[in-house]
Coordinates of C-alpha atoms and ligand atoms in Angstrom, one line a residue:
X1 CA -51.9 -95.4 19.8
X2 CA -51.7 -96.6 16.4
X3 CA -53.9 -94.4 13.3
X4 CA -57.0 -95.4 12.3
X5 CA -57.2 -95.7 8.6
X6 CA -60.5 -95.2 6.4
X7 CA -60.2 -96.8 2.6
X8 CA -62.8 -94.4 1.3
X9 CA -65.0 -95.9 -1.9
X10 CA -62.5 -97.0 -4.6
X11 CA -59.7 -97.1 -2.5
X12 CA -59.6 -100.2 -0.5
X13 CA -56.9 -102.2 -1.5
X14 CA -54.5 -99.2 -1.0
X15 CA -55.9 -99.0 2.0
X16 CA -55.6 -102.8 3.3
X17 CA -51.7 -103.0 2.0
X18 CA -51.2 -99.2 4.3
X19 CA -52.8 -100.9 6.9
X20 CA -50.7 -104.3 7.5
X21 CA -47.7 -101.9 6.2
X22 CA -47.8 -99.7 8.8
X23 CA -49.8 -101.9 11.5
X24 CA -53.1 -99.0 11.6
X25 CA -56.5 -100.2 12.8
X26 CA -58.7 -100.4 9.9
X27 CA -61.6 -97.9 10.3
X28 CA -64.9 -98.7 10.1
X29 CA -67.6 -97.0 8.1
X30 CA -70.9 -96.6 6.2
X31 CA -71.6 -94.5 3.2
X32 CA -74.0 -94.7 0.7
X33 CA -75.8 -92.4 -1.7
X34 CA -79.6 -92.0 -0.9
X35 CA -81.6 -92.3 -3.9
X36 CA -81.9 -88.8 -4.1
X37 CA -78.0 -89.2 -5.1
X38 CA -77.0 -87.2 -1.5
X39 CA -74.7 -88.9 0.5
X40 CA -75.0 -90.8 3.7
X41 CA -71.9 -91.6 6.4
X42 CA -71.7 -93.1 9.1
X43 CA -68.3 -94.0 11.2
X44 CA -68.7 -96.8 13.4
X45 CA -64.7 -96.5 15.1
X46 CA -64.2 -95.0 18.0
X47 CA -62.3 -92.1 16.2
X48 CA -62.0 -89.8 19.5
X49 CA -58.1 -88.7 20.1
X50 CA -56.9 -91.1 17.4
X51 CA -55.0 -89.9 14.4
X52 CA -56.6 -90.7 11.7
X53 CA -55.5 -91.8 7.4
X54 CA -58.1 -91.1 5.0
X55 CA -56.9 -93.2 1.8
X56 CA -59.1 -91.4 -1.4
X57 CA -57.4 -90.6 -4.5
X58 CA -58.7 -87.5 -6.4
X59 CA -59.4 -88.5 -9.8
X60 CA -63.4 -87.6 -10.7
X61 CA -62.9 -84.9 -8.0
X62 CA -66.1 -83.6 -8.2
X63 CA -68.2 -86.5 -7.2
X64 CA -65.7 -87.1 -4.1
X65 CA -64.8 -84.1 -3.1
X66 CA -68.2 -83.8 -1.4
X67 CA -68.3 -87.2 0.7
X68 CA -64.7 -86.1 2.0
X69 CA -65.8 -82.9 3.1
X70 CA -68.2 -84.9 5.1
X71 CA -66.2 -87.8 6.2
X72 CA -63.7 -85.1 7.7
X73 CA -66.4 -83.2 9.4
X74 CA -67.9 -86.0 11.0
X75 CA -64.3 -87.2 11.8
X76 CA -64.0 -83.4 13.8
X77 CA -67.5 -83.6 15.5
X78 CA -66.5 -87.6 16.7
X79 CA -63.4 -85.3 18.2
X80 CA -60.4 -87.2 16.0
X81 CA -57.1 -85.7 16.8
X82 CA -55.8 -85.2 13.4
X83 CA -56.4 -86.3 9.6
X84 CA -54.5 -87.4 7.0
X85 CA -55.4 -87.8 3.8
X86 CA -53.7 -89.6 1.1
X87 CA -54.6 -89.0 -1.8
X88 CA -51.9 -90.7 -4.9
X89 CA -53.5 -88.5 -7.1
X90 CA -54.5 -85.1 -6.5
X91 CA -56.5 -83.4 -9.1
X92 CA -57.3 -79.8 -9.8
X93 CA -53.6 -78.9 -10.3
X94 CA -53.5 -77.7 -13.5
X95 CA -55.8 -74.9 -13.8
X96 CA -52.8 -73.4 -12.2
X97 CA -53.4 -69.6 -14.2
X98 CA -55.9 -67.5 -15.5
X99 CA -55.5 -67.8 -19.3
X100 CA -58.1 -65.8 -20.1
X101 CA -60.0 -63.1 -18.1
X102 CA -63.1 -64.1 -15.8
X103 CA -61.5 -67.9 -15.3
X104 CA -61.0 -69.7 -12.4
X105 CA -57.5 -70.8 -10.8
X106 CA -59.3 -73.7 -9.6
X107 CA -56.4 -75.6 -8.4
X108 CA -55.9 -72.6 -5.5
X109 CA -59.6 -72.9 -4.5
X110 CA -59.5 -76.4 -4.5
X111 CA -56.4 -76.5 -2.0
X112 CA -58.1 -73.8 -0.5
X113 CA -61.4 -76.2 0.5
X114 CA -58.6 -79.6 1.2
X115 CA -56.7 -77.3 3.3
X116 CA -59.6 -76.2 5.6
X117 CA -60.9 -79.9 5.9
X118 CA -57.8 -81.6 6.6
X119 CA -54.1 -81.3 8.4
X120 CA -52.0 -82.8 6.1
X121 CA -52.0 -84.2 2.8
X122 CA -49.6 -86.7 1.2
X123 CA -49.7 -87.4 -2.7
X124 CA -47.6 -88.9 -5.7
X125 CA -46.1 -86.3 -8.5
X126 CA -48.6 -83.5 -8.1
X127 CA -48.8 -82.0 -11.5
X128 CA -46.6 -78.9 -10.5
X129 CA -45.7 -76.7 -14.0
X130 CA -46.5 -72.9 -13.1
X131 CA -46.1 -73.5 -9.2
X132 CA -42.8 -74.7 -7.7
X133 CA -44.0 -76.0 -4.8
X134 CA -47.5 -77.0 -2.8
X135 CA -46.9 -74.6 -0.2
X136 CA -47.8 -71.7 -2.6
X137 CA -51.2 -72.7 -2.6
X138 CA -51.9 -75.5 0.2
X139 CA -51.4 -73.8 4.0
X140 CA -51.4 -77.4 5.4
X141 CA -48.3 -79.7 5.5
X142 CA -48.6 -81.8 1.9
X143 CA -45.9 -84.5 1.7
X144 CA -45.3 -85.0 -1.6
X145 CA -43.7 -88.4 -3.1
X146 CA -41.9 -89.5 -6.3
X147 CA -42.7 -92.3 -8.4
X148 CA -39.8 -92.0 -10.7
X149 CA -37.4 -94.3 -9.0
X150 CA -40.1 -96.9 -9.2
X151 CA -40.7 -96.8 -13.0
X152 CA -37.1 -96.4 -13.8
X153 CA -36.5 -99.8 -11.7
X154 CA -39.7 -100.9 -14.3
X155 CA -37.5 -99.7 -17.1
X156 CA -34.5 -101.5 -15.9
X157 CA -36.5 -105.0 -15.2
X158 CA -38.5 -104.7 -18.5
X159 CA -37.0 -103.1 -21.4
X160 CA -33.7 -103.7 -22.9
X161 CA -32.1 -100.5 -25.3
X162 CA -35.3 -98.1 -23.8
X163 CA -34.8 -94.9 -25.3
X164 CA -37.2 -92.2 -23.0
X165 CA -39.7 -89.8 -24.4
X166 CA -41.0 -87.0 -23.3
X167 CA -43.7 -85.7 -24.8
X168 CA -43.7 -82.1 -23.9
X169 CA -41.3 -79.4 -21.7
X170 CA -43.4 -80.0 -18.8
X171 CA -42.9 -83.4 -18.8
X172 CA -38.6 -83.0 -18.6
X173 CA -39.0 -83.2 -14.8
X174 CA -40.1 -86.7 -14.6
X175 CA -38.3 -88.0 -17.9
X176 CA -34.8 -86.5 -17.1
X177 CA -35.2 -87.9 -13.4
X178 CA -36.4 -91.3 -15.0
X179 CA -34.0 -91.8 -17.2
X180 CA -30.9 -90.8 -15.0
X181 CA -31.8 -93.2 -13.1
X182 CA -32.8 -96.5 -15.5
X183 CA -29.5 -95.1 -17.0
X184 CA -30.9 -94.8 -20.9
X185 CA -30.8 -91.7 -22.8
X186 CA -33.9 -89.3 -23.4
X187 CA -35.1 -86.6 -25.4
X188 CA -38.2 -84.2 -24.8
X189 CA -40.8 -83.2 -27.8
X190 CA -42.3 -79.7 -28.7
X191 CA -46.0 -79.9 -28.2
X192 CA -48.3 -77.1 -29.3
X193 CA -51.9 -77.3 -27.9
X194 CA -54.4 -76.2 -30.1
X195 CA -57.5 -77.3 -27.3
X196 CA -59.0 -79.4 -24.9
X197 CA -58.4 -82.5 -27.3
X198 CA -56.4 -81.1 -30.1
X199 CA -52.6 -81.8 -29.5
X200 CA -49.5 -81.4 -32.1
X201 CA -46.6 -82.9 -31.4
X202 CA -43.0 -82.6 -32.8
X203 CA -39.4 -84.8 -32.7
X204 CA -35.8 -83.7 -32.6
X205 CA -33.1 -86.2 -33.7
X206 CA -35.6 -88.9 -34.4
X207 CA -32.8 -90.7 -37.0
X208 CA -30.2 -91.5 -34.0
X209 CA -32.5 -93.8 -32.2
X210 CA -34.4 -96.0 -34.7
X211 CA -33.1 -99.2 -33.0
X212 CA -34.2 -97.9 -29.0
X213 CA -37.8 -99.0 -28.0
X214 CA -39.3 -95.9 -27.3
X215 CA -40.7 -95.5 -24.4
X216 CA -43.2 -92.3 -23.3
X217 CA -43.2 -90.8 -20.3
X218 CA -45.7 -88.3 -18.5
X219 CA -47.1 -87.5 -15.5
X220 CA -50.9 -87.5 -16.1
X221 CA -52.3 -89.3 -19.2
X222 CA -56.0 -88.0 -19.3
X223 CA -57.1 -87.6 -22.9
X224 CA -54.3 -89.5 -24.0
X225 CA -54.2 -86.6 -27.4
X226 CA -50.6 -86.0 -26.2
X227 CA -49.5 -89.6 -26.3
X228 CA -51.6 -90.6 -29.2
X229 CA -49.9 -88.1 -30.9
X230 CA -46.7 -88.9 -30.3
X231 CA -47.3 -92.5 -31.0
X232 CA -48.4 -91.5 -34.5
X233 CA -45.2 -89.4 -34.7
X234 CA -43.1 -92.0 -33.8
X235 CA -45.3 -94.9 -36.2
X236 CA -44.7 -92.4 -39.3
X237 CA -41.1 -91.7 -38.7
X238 CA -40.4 -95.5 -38.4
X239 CA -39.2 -96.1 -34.7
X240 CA -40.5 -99.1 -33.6
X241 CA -43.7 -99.6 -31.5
X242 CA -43.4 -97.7 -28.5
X243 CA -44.3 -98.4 -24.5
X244 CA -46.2 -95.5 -22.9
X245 CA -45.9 -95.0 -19.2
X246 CA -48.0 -92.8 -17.1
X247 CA -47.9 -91.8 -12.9
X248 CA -51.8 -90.8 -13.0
X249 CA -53.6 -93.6 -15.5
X250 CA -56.9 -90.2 -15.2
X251 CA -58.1 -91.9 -19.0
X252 CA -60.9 -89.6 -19.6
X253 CA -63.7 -91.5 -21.5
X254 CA -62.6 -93.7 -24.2
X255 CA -58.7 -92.7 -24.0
X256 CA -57.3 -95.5 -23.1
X257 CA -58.8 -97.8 -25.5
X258 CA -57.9 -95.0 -28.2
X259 CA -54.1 -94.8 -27.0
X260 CA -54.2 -99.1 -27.3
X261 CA -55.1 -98.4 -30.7
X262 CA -53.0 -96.3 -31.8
X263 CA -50.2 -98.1 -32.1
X264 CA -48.4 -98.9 -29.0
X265 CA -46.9 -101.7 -27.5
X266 CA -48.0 -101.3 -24.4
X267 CA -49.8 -99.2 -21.4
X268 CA -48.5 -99.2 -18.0
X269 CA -49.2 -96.8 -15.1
X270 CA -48.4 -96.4 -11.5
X271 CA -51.6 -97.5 -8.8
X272 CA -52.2 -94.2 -8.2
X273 CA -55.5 -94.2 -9.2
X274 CA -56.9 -98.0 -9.9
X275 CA -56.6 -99.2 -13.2
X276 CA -56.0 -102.0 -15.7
X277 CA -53.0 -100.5 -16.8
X278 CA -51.8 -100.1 -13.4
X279 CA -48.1 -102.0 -13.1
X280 CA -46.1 -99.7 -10.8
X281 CA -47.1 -100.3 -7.5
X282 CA -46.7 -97.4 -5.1
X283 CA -47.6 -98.5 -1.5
X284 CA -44.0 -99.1 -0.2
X285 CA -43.6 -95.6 -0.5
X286 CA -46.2 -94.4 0.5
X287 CA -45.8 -97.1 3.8
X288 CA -42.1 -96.2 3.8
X289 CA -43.2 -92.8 4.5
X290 CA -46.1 -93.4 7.1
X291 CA -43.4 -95.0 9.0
X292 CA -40.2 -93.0 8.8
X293 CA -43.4 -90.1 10.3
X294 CA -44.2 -92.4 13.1
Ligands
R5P1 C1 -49.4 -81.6 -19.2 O1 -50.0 -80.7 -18.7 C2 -49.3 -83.0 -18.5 O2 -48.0 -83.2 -18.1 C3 -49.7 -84.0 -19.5 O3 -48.9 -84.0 -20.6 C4 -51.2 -83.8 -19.9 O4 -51.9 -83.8 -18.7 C5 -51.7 -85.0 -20.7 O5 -53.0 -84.7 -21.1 P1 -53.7 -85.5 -22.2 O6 -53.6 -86.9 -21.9 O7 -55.1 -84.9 -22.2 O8 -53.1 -85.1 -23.5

């Protein structure tokens, strides 16, 4: 029997190409907010022994967290054999310590809650720094997928003499990986964060690549502080204009407009959460994936 797959609010066009990618029955659903702002599902598939994909990408967790909860509950008491959920972005990864005492290591309740209401979860670059691998805090099976070998094949296609950035030690993983594989050299700044929005940023051997198009690499662009302050870094020390690229285009508020201004040439990101920026599309491997399971 093939899965049933459920584009949650947000996320159907992910859902629609997983669908005809992977030949799934598209599942069939109601949910609205009552005016009182509580949430109302109903599914309208026959959902009983089927396998089921829930397609909902965690950005703004906190006003979706509580529909899924739901959705998979209901998906239990209609007596579905199993659920999926993909989720591109998962959030709530990097409160991954208690920095100061009395805090909350929200990204291991979190996965405690996703673990309890689903059986598997697959997701794109996972913001692991502290934490080597899912497992130390999900107990469910999380696939987890790469989008590095699709932006270096952007790179390739779309920028002649790229020169990688990235703009802190935790972001090595992905630029090193990136730029192996777009074959173009890289180096990796020294940021210092002073707070939530307060970011300072610093360049080794700037003078060797003054004729590379920079271009910035990270995992998550939320504020945007880190990349906004890179850009400035790399405007004052006269490198030419550069390209930021994110996996997770999260753009808190006003960021990306701010990170437009500040100087760049240009803003891509992968579809991992929907996006104008969004240039990197990730459903093959996501698809690729569904079906190598099958
Ligand atoms: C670091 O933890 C991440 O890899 C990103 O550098 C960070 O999330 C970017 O955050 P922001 O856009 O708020 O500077």
């Amino acid at each position: 029997m093939n899965p049933i797959v459920f584009g949650l609010p947000g996320n159907e066009n992910l859902a629609k190409k997983i669908i005809n990618g992977i030949n799934a029955e598209e599942g069939n659903f109601i949910q609205r907010q009552f005016p009182d702002g509580e949430t109302y599902i109903r599914i309208l598939s026959n959902v009983e022994n089927c396998e089921i994909i829930i397609v909902c990408t965690l950005h703004e967790p906190d006003k979706k967290l509580l529909p899924l909860i739901f959705f998979c509950k209901l998906l239990k008491d209609l007596k579905a054999k199993s659920i999926c959920l993909i989720a591109p972005y998962l959030s709530y990864m990097r409160q991954d310590k208690q920095f100061n005492s009395g805090e909350a290591v929200t990204s291991k309740y979190f996965a405690n809650i996703l673990s309890d209401t689903l059986d598997s979860i697959i997701t794109i670059d996972p913001h692991l720094h502290r934490r080597t691998s899912m497992d130390e805090i999900y107990s469910i099976p999380c696939c987890v997928l790469h989008a590095s070998e699709l932006i270096s094949n952007w790179i390739k296609t779309n920028i002649p003499n790229a020169l990688l950035i990235g703009p802190d030690s935790e972001s090595e993983q992905w630029v090193s990986e990136v730029a192996k594989n777009a074959e173009v050299p890289f180096i990796v700044l020294e940021k210092i964060r002073h707070g939530d929005s307060d970011v300072e940023v610093s360049i080794p051997q700037i003078e060797k690549y003054k004729n590379h198009i920079p271009v910035l690499v990270d995992d998550i662009i939320s504020t945007a502080r880190t990349m906004i302050e890179t850009v400035q870094h790399l405007n004052n020390a006269e490198m030419k204009s550069p390209i930021c690229i994110g996996v997770h285009a999260v753009f808190a508020n006003d960021a990306y407009n701010d990170l437009i201004k500040s100087g760049t040439l240009d803003v891509i990101s992968c579809n991992t959460i929907p996006h104008e920026s969004n240039k990197i599309d990730v459903s093959e491997m996501i698809i690729t994936e569904l079906n190598r399971k099958k």
